[in-house]
Amino acid sequence: MCGIVGAVSTRNIVPVLVQGLQRLEYRGYDSCGVAVYDDGLKRARSTSRVAELGTQVETDHIEGTTGIAHTRWATHGAPAVHNAHPHFSHGPGPAAAKAPGRIALVHNGIIENHEELRAALQAKGYVFSSQTDTEVICHLIDSVYDGDLFEAAKAAVSQLHGAYAIAVFCKDEPHRVVGARAGSPLVLGVGKDGESFLASDAMALAGVTDQIVYLEEGDVVDMQLGKYWIADKQHKAVARPVKTVQVHSGAAELGPYRHYMQKEIFEQPRAIADTLEGVQSIVPELFGDAAYRTFQEIDNVLILACGTSYYSGCAAKYWLESIAKVPTQVEIASEYRYRDSVPNPRTLVVTISQSGETADTLAALKHAKSMGMEHTLTVCNVATSAMVRECKLAYLTRAGVEIGVASTKAFTTQLAGLFLLTLALAQSKGRLSDEQEAAHLKAMRHLPAALSAVLALEPQIISWAEDFASKDHALFLGRGLHYPIALEGALKLKEISYIHAEAYPAGELKHGPLALVTGDMPVVTVAPNDALLEKLKSNMQEVRARGGVLYVLADADSRIGSGEGLNVIRMPEHYGALSPLLHVVPLQLLAYHTAVARGTDVDKPRNLAKSVTVE
């Protein structure tokens, strides 16, 4: 979601800005743009891909040593060129509205008081050319500008309510870019030869600099040639540490794969192996030096997450309560902080996020902490993210860069991390015997091989996808530990194929969803050979009796035979408590191949973004 790149240099910085946007494309966007100083403000904006923007800036000979660039995911105002960033200010008055302007600005986030500010600026004579909340910031900075952009930015952001990361420059002060952040991530990159950079993600600066300063909440940064300084939210000068960060480009090679999502599905055996590397025994210190004491002090778990990460938390609840015997609550982060809840200081607050920058989850975490719940832990894929910095304990998954918007390897590595958390909590509370620990470790070490065997089922999944491609609706069923996997399977299908899909606990069929079942609505059933299998078979019969067509993922020994209206793919083996990590993979492949058959943009589905950094 929305990407920012900015730079101050002595060379033409446009290629760096465009390349930075390309590195952020995986986040999702619907317009993009770049603005530079070149004897005034010049810009190019597009509702096409960044590659087309690159062609446009070359054709228009847009060059400059100071500039900002942006990829926008539309919130206020439709995806259109006039709403695309960067925005220019135009001084008050009709004549000024037609002039080139002096302030150029890009913005991530949402300004909640933009209507109030817009009305005040319009009363001063400012003319707006977009429907965005961003243009308000641009005009606001212009209205308080008095020759010092840093001071103007500090004065302007003090009037903003909401979330923002901004980069701004002024034609009256070449070689100067100012950034500010509150609620949205922004980093400073310290380059060579006096260069400085801004970005919403350090990945945008891969190959440009590995010297990164993570700006904190309320920081305002002033970049000039050869120097920079930072003011905190009280506008006092502050030093932030410079960290060497090995950032990697998101533009990974596809190799033999057609899409990044397919590649990432097939990377899961390696991602799981990397995530579990070095785990020789189950000890709380896997989650940090203070984990043992923390685990002794807590008596329940609260999981906060969104989307796919929420479903991994739902699966973890079954593990935490059945293995560790720790009461667990799972909350959708965007809902949690807006309802009255009962805080318990003996709660372990667990956040789950692929990017570590998910705005709703960060806000929910801060809300929980504000109520006195100070024991915090995150399961996250990005070591340098805000989530890791905000939590006292962490387990870093090692999925690597995930470019496809629909999460795959991030999900399975989250499950692996959460299973380790379950075992560590059980061990710290004396609820995990040596024999149980050995058995679980053996099963986890076998996961990469087991996942590889599941991936070999791809040809059978492709035949299912050919059936699904012509459908408009689908139903997913699971029971117990596999209900969250059914939810994740339905989410994947709707995300990238645009087929309406719903998931239910199979026992709920007769309480309403059965009314939807016809021969035109395929019913996917996750059917491991566990204690609930016989109950699940009865639910499947309810579907067949109504003319429904079943697509069943069954373990080899589950005694479910194929027949008319009953399509079965047999999993290589039953995997006990870790079965969800295996059963989700065919559902990922089903969604992927169905989307390919329907001709959708698999890696960049419409209306969605990879990293959701606004509320």
XYZ file of C-alpha atoms in Angstrom:
615
model
C 0.000 0.000 0.000
C 1.247 3.514 -0.925
C 4.990 3.904 -1.315
C 7.254 6.926 -0.831
C 10.735 7.573 -2.182
C 12.578 10.899 -1.891
C 16.140 12.073 -2.462
C 18.570 14.957 -2.240
C 21.644 14.571 -4.441
C 24.018 16.234 -6.893
C 23.157 13.785 -9.691
C 19.984 13.202 -11.667
C 17.963 11.338 -9.093
C 14.948 10.365 -11.246
C 16.227 6.846 -12.121
C 16.720 6.146 -8.403
C 13.214 7.381 -7.597
C 11.609 5.269 -10.327
C 13.630 2.208 -9.344
C 12.579 2.717 -5.730
C 8.926 2.716 -6.785
C 9.487 -0.498 -8.715
C 10.839 -2.123 -5.575
C 7.610 -1.132 -3.785
C 5.227 -2.296 -6.518
C 4.512 -5.527 -4.632
C 2.614 -3.490 -2.024
C -0.169 -2.711 -4.493
C -1.111 0.635 -6.062
C -3.375 2.196 -8.670
C -1.424 5.328 -9.649
C 2.122 6.611 -9.419
C 4.102 9.766 -9.950
C 7.394 11.608 -9.599
C 8.259 15.286 -9.045
C 11.646 17.008 -9.209
C 13.201 20.432 -8.905
C 14.478 21.706 -12.252
C 14.264 25.508 -12.288
C 10.835 25.014 -10.731
C 8.568 22.077 -10.069
C 8.137 19.382 -12.721
C 6.233 16.141 -12.413
C 4.817 13.134 -14.215
C 1.831 11.133 -13.000
C 0.172 8.000 -14.319
C -2.571 5.502 -13.585
C -0.509 2.821 -15.335
C 2.382 0.809 -13.966
C 5.674 2.294 -12.795
C 7.343 1.061 -15.990
C 5.057 3.338 -17.990
C 5.879 6.203 -15.625
C 9.561 5.575 -16.326
C 8.922 5.858 -20.036
C 6.933 9.042 -19.489
C 9.714 10.792 -17.541
C 12.222 9.865 -20.233
C 9.959 11.151 -23.002
C 9.304 14.401 -21.129
C 13.003 14.762 -20.186
C 12.197 15.098 -16.504
C 15.462 15.307 -14.590
C 16.515 16.809 -11.288
C 18.814 16.444 -8.301
C 16.039 16.825 -5.726
C 12.818 14.852 -5.976
C 10.049 12.728 -4.527
C 8.019 9.841 -5.917
C 4.957 7.856 -4.898
C 2.743 4.873 -5.587
C -0.857 5.485 -4.469
C -3.542 3.091 -3.329
C -6.746 5.104 -3.559
C -8.627 6.088 -0.411
C -9.943 9.633 -0.901
C -10.788 10.107 -4.560
C -10.857 7.659 -7.453
C -7.701 6.292 -9.096
C -7.163 9.141 -11.568
C -4.250 11.279 -12.675
C -5.543 14.402 -10.938
C -5.666 12.465 -7.645
C -2.240 10.897 -8.104
C 0.750 12.087 -6.088
C 2.908 14.169 -6.012
C 0.610 17.119 -5.383
C 1.610 20.737 -5.956
C 0.472 23.679 -3.907
C -1.013 26.722 -5.582
C -1.019 29.988 -3.685
C -4.388 31.540 -2.832
C -6.387 33.180 -5.581
C -7.577 32.117 -9.062
C -4.416 33.361 -10.769
C -2.153 31.468 -8.400
C -4.172 28.299 -8.967
C -2.927 28.245 -12.553
C 0.717 28.878 -11.615
C 3.288 26.056 -11.314
C 3.237 26.168 -7.493
C 6.099 26.049 -5.002
C 5.413 23.026 -2.733
C 5.514 19.404 -3.930
C 4.359 16.659 -1.575
C 3.645 12.935 -1.339
C 1.755 11.287 1.519
C 0.898 7.876 2.921
C -1.932 7.572 5.433
C -5.270 9.223 6.066
C -5.878 12.722 7.434
C -9.038 12.554 9.516
C -9.601 16.319 9.773
C -9.030 17.014 6.079
C -12.523 18.424 5.526
C -12.103 20.995 8.276
C -8.670 21.981 6.980
C -9.892 22.104 3.386
C -12.669 24.508 4.324
C -10.224 26.801 6.159
C -7.801 26.806 3.237
C -10.544 27.440 0.714
C -11.606 30.414 2.820
C -8.069 31.737 2.349
C -8.432 31.382 -1.417
C -6.694 28.054 -2.052
C -8.105 26.147 -5.014
C -8.147 22.335 -4.856
C -7.626 20.206 -7.954
C -8.153 16.756 -6.400
C -10.461 14.871 -4.053
C -7.573 13.680 -1.879
C -6.888 14.432 1.751
C -3.224 14.753 0.737
C -3.684 18.008 -1.165
C -4.788 19.591 2.106
C -1.314 19.004 3.594
C 0.329 20.507 0.537
C -1.688 23.731 0.705
C -1.376 23.835 4.499
C 2.423 23.811 4.310
C 2.268 26.502 1.630
C 0.015 28.628 3.844
C 2.508 28.649 6.743
C 5.697 28.714 4.652
C 7.933 31.685 5.398
C 11.229 30.731 3.819
C 12.045 27.673 5.975
C 10.490 24.406 4.812
C 11.495 22.497 7.954
C 9.689 24.986 10.186
C 6.690 25.076 7.862
C 6.399 21.290 7.909
C 6.596 21.165 11.712
C 3.896 23.833 11.982
C 1.654 22.079 9.468
C 1.849 18.542 10.864
C 0.935 19.839 14.314
C -2.490 20.575 12.843
C -3.014 17.124 11.327
C -5.181 14.426 12.906
C -4.770 10.912 11.605
C -1.892 8.963 10.116
C 0.750 10.253 7.789
C 4.181 9.810 6.333
C 5.104 12.704 4.060
C 7.982 13.858 1.897
C 7.941 17.465 0.702
C 10.195 19.938 -1.083
C 9.936 23.577 -2.168
C 11.140 25.221 -5.368
C 12.437 28.156 -3.313
C 14.878 25.876 -1.435
C 16.609 23.501 -3.878
C 18.510 20.533 -2.450
C 16.192 20.199 0.541
C 13.564 17.540 1.288
C 11.629 17.330 4.540
C 9.904 14.208 5.826
C 7.557 13.546 8.738
C 5.737 10.541 10.135
C 2.994 9.647 12.582
C 1.226 6.320 12.315
C 2.817 5.432 8.948
C 6.380 4.151 8.480
C 9.180 6.314 7.061
C 12.927 5.713 6.999
C 15.912 7.913 6.243
C 18.697 6.516 4.080
C 22.176 7.977 4.514
C 24.007 7.773 1.207
C 27.455 8.592 -0.114
C 28.739 11.925 -1.439
C 26.288 13.880 0.685
C 23.170 12.108 -0.621
C 20.153 11.481 1.601
C 17.017 9.490 0.916
C 13.530 8.971 2.315
C 11.396 5.875 1.837
C 8.345 4.239 3.336
C 10.219 0.922 3.255
C 13.970 0.326 3.374
C 13.485 -2.096 0.469
C 13.018 0.899 -1.835
C 16.629 1.847 -1.139
C 18.139 -1.571 -1.912
C 21.315 -1.045 -3.909
C 21.358 2.676 -3.050
C 22.301 2.605 0.632
C 22.300 0.165 3.517
C 22.630 2.902 6.160
C 19.113 3.306 7.512
C 17.623 5.513 10.221
C 14.180 4.406 11.420
C 12.189 7.534 12.181
C 10.032 7.311 15.280
C 6.472 8.453 15.913
C 6.181 12.217 15.455
C 9.650 12.702 13.957
C 10.302 15.391 11.349
C 13.521 15.086 9.319
C 15.298 17.755 7.298
C 17.578 16.494 4.485
C 20.055 18.757 2.759
C 23.234 18.049 0.802
C 25.761 16.495 3.137
C 23.674 16.806 6.289
C 20.384 15.956 7.943
C 18.782 16.501 11.325
C 15.703 15.208 13.102
C 13.199 16.780 15.482
C 10.959 14.640 17.676
C 7.249 15.145 18.283
C 8.050 17.904 20.786
C 10.094 19.527 17.989
C 13.315 19.050 19.951
C 16.501 18.028 18.142
C 17.131 14.315 18.543
C 19.655 11.746 17.308
C 18.401 8.438 15.931
C 20.769 5.491 15.452
C 22.013 4.636 11.976
C 21.652 0.914 11.346
C 23.273 -1.195 8.654
C 20.370 -3.009 7.047
C 20.827 -5.614 4.349
C 17.792 -4.754 2.283
C 16.896 -6.922 -0.658
C 15.078 -5.996 -3.816
C 11.511 -7.133 -4.257
C 12.277 -7.639 -7.951
C 13.320 -11.258 -7.403
C 13.736 -13.482 -10.418
C 10.685 -15.545 -11.323
C 12.770 -18.420 -12.634
C 10.563 -21.173 -14.088
C 7.389 -19.824 -12.497
C 4.629 -17.894 -14.191
C 3.816 -15.638 -11.250
C 5.403 -14.675 -7.940
C 2.524 -16.277 -6.057
C 3.259 -19.650 -7.660
C 6.957 -19.221 -6.905
C 6.218 -18.351 -3.291
C 3.919 -21.348 -2.868
C 6.766 -23.593 -4.010
C 9.257 -21.802 -1.754
C 7.406 -22.958 1.353
C 9.550 -26.006 2.143
C 12.655 -23.801 2.163
C 10.870 -20.993 4.061
C 9.779 -23.424 6.783
C 13.263 -24.914 7.010
C 14.780 -21.429 7.333
C 12.211 -20.396 9.940
C 12.988 -23.443 12.071
C 16.753 -23.342 11.523
C 18.673 -23.481 14.763
C 15.750 -24.782 16.815
C 17.443 -27.661 18.623
C 15.179 -27.708 21.672
C 12.077 -25.986 22.948
C 13.070 -23.124 25.236
C 11.334 -19.788 25.920
C 14.540 -17.957 24.920
C 13.642 -18.630 21.281
C 11.437 -15.556 21.707
C 13.906 -13.334 23.559
C 16.053 -13.230 26.660
C 13.156 -12.122 28.864
C 10.726 -14.734 27.561
C 10.999 -17.217 30.429
C 10.087 -14.632 33.054
C 7.295 -13.282 30.860
C 5.847 -16.735 30.231
C 5.837 -17.395 33.979
C 3.905 -14.187 34.634
C 1.103 -14.630 32.075
C -1.995 -16.774 32.390
C -3.725 -16.097 29.071
C -2.990 -15.006 25.505
C -4.563 -12.308 23.353
C -3.780 -12.531 19.629
C -4.219 -9.419 17.474
C -4.000 -9.616 13.687
C -5.704 -8.884 10.369
C -6.533 -10.891 7.250
C -4.436 -13.973 6.651
C -2.469 -13.317 9.846
C -5.753 -13.382 11.780
C -6.471 -16.860 10.430
C -3.045 -18.072 11.530
C -3.942 -16.752 14.990
C -7.244 -18.634 14.893
C -5.358 -21.866 14.216
C -2.900 -21.074 17.011
C -5.781 -20.761 19.488
C -6.479 -24.482 19.083
C -2.818 -25.318 19.737
C -2.417 -22.963 22.688
C -5.482 -24.281 24.467
C -5.040 -27.985 23.691
C -1.258 -28.301 24.107
C -0.189 -25.408 26.372
C -3.532 -25.256 28.230
C -3.440 -21.447 28.091
C -6.791 -19.667 27.523
C -6.527 -17.742 24.249
C -8.569 -15.024 22.618
C -8.115 -14.009 18.967
C -9.234 -10.541 17.902
C -9.438 -8.803 14.538
C -7.121 -5.889 15.211
C -9.276 -3.306 13.442
C -12.196 -4.182 15.745
C -10.406 -4.723 19.039
C -9.493 -1.136 19.844
C -12.977 0.175 19.106
C -14.851 -1.889 21.646
C -14.901 -1.984 25.415
C -12.793 -4.874 26.661
C -11.588 -6.086 30.036
C -7.806 -5.758 30.349
C -5.773 -8.327 32.235
C -2.155 -7.389 33.062
C -1.279 -11.110 33.063
C -2.056 -11.348 29.358
C 0.547 -12.098 26.700
C -0.432 -9.852 23.784
C 0.682 -11.529 20.553
C 0.638 -9.621 17.284
C 1.034 -11.342 13.935
C 2.033 -9.452 10.796
C 3.907 -10.303 7.627
C 5.180 -6.764 7.085
C 5.301 -5.627 10.687
C 3.805 -2.316 9.573
C 0.085 -3.206 9.505
C -1.555 -0.037 10.782
C -4.577 -1.663 12.439
C -2.447 -4.216 14.271
C 0.031 -1.596 15.462
C -2.828 0.565 16.725
C -4.439 -2.401 18.497
C -1.099 -3.226 20.120
C -0.721 0.320 21.399
C -4.297 0.218 22.689
C -3.632 -2.986 24.608
C -0.457 -1.520 26.101
C -2.320 1.645 27.092
C -4.638 -0.522 29.186
C -1.739 -1.944 31.155
C -1.030 -5.106 29.179
C 2.745 -4.775 28.893
C 3.685 -8.370 28.030
C 3.992 -8.213 24.244
C 5.314 -10.571 21.582
C 5.192 -10.498 17.807
C 5.482 -13.146 15.126
C 6.726 -11.179 12.152
C 8.660 -11.555 8.897
C 10.583 -8.252 8.982
C 13.248 -7.798 11.641
C 13.442 -4.022 11.209
C 9.695 -3.365 11.306
C 7.737 -1.184 13.706
C 6.022 -4.271 15.139
C 9.317 -5.790 16.235
C 10.442 -2.506 17.741
C 7.142 -2.062 19.627
C 7.079 -5.557 21.180
C 9.297 -6.796 23.976
C 9.560 -10.308 22.543
C 9.618 -11.554 18.967
C 9.898 -14.593 16.757
C 11.129 -13.733 13.299
C 9.850 -15.932 10.543
C 12.198 -16.276 7.608
C 9.835 -16.426 4.682
C 11.912 -13.924 2.734
C 10.386 -11.235 0.565
C 6.822 -12.045 -0.426
C 5.782 -10.128 -3.541
C 2.396 -11.650 -4.369
C -0.346 -9.702 -2.597
C -2.090 -12.928 -1.555
C 0.059 -14.263 1.277
C 1.267 -17.869 1.094
C 4.700 -18.613 2.558
C 4.250 -15.862 5.153
C 1.154 -17.715 6.415
C 2.769 -21.125 6.781
C 5.863 -19.678 8.460
C 3.594 -17.802 10.870
C 1.961 -21.116 11.740
C 5.395 -22.621 12.350
C 6.345 -19.728 14.652
C 3.055 -19.947 16.521
C 3.439 -23.699 17.013
C 6.864 -23.045 18.528
C 5.275 -20.448 20.808
C 2.728 -23.035 21.897
C 5.435 -25.534 22.758
C 7.553 -22.907 24.532
C 4.612 -21.813 26.693
C 3.770 -25.441 27.464
C 7.382 -26.149 28.406
C 7.692 -23.089 30.644
C 4.535 -24.098 32.519
C 5.564 -27.736 32.948
C 3.013 -29.057 30.474
C 5.390 -30.545 27.892
C 7.144 -33.821 28.634
C 10.513 -34.718 27.160
C 8.839 -37.371 25.000
C 6.273 -34.885 23.682
C 8.963 -32.319 22.939
C 10.996 -34.878 21.000
C 7.967 -35.985 18.988
C 6.979 -32.418 18.096
C 10.539 -31.498 17.104
C 10.762 -34.578 14.891
C 7.486 -33.647 13.194
C 8.616 -30.060 12.644
C 11.914 -31.143 11.124
C 9.980 -33.324 8.689
C 7.748 -30.450 7.568
C 9.845 -29.364 4.528
C 9.779 -32.890 3.096
C 6.077 -33.259 3.841
C 5.321 -29.929 2.132
C 7.300 -30.991 -0.931
C 5.134 -34.103 -1.178
C 1.985 -31.979 -1.010
C 3.268 -29.678 -3.759
C 3.545 -32.731 -6.003
C -0.277 -32.782 -6.014
C -0.328 -29.680 -8.260
C -1.525 -31.539 -11.426
C -4.595 -32.825 -9.590
C -5.301 -29.338 -8.225
C -5.133 -27.925 -11.762
C -7.952 -30.257 -12.816
C -10.076 -28.944 -9.940
C -9.260 -25.367 -10.933
C -10.634 -25.985 -14.415
C -13.995 -26.753 -12.792
C -13.834 -23.743 -10.467
C -12.937 -21.221 -13.176
C -16.512 -21.103 -14.492
C -18.127 -20.737 -11.067
C -19.223 -17.566 -9.301
C -19.503 -18.930 -5.767
C -17.780 -21.539 -3.606
C -18.155 -22.890 -0.088
C -15.280 -24.088 2.118
C -15.802 -26.386 5.100
C -13.551 -27.437 7.958
C -13.880 -28.566 11.535
C -11.826 -27.837 14.626
C -8.227 -26.928 13.904
C -8.955 -26.935 10.174
C -11.789 -24.429 10.207
C -9.264 -21.543 10.081
C -7.658 -23.309 7.111
C -11.020 -23.336 5.340
C -11.278 -19.605 6.069
C -7.833 -19.028 4.584
C -8.686 -21.111 1.506
C -11.835 -19.074 0.882
C -9.899 -15.837 1.329
C -7.264 -16.886 -1.198
C -9.879 -17.801 -3.790
C -11.802 -14.542 -3.468
C -8.617 -12.412 -3.357
C -7.153 -13.461 -6.682
C -9.905 -15.147 -8.720
C -12.737 -12.782 -7.658
C -14.996 -15.779 -7.029
C -17.254 -15.182 -4.043
C -16.186 -17.722 -1.429
C -17.344 -18.363 2.122
C -16.017 -20.671 4.824
C -17.943 -22.291 7.649
C -17.398 -24.835 10.378
C -18.939 -27.906 8.762
C -21.291 -28.388 11.703
C -22.912 -25.042 10.863
C -24.153 -26.238 7.451
C -27.632 -27.092 8.624
C -27.896 -23.772 10.457
C -28.154 -21.761 7.252
C -25.449 -22.212 4.607
C -26.997 -25.442 3.323
C -29.651 -23.271 1.650
C -26.967 -22.075 -0.785
C -25.825 -25.514 -1.895
C -26.576 -26.440 -5.508
C -24.694 -28.184 -8.258
C -23.310 -24.789 -9.301
C -21.639 -24.102 -5.962
C -18.573 -26.285 -5.380
C -17.977 -27.247 -1.762
C -14.352 -27.658 -0.706
C -13.858 -29.777 2.389
C -10.717 -30.071 4.473
C -10.929 -33.624 5.813
C -7.904 -34.823 7.795
C -8.144 -38.139 9.587
C -8.660 -36.696 13.040
C -11.211 -37.073 15.820
C -13.803 -35.052 13.902
C -13.618 -37.012 10.641
C -16.782 -39.056 11.155
C -18.737 -35.911 12.042
C -17.343 -34.285 8.904
C -18.423 -37.232 6.750
C -21.995 -36.683 7.922
C -21.747 -33.020 6.917
C -20.497 -34.093 3.488
C -23.502 -36.345 3.068
C -25.733 -33.349 3.767
C -24.124 -31.618 0.780
C -24.441 -34.615 -1.549
C -28.086 -35.120 -0.615
C -28.789 -31.565 -1.917
C -27.026 -32.115 -5.236
C -23.859 -30.328 -4.167
C -20.481 -31.205 -5.658
C -17.723 -31.918 -3.127
C -13.992 -31.373 -3.523
C -12.324 -33.116 -0.609
C -8.754 -32.929 0.689
C -8.512 -36.216 2.550
C -5.711 -38.029 4.304
C -4.617 -41.281 2.710
C -6.199 -43.418 5.438
C -9.497 -41.544 5.805
C -11.552 -44.034 3.750
C -13.287 -41.403 1.628
C -13.762 -42.700 -1.927
C -14.340 -40.698 -5.103
C -17.644 -40.947 -6.887
C -20.293 -38.907 -8.658
C -20.341 -35.462 -7.122
C -17.384 -36.382 -4.888
C -13.864 -35.444 -5.973
C -11.052 -36.512 -3.656
C -7.390 -35.615 -3.510
C -5.455 -37.716 -1.046
C -2.805 -36.029 1.055
C 0.488 -37.934 1.371
C 0.192 -38.501 5.122
C -1.698 -37.477 8.236
C 0.285 -34.917 10.156
C -1.475 -34.553 13.475
C -1.324 -31.144 15.127
C 0.757 -29.724 12.247
C -1.770 -30.819 9.617
C -2.941 -27.217 8.928
C 0.452 -26.348 7.403
C -0.025 -29.137 4.876
C -3.727 -28.796 4.121
C -3.516 -25.095 3.311
C -1.080 -25.647 0.438
C -3.567 -27.328 -1.942
C -6.007 -24.502 -1.197
C -3.334 -21.969 -2.181
C -2.708 -23.871 -5.410
C -6.439 -24.123 -6.112
C -6.850 -20.357 -5.790
C -3.766 -19.725 -7.912
C -4.686 -22.009 -10.816
C -8.322 -20.901 -10.776
C -7.183 -17.291 -11.063
C -4.810 -18.180 -13.907
C -7.650 -19.934 -15.729
C -9.839 -16.839 -15.303
C -7.073 -14.527 -16.526
C -6.881 -12.247 -13.485
C -3.808 -10.305 -12.333
C -2.656 -12.932 -9.851
C 0.169 -11.042 -8.147
C -1.612 -7.679 -8.035
C -5.344 -8.324 -7.563
C -7.666 -5.379 -7.970
C -8.371 -3.074 -5.041
C -5.877 -4.825 -2.737
C -2.505 -3.887 -1.304
C 0.279 -6.014 0.124
C 1.076 -3.965 3.199
C -1.994 -2.246 4.654
C -0.510 0.824 6.312
C -3.707 2.882 6.666
C -6.745 2.204 8.796
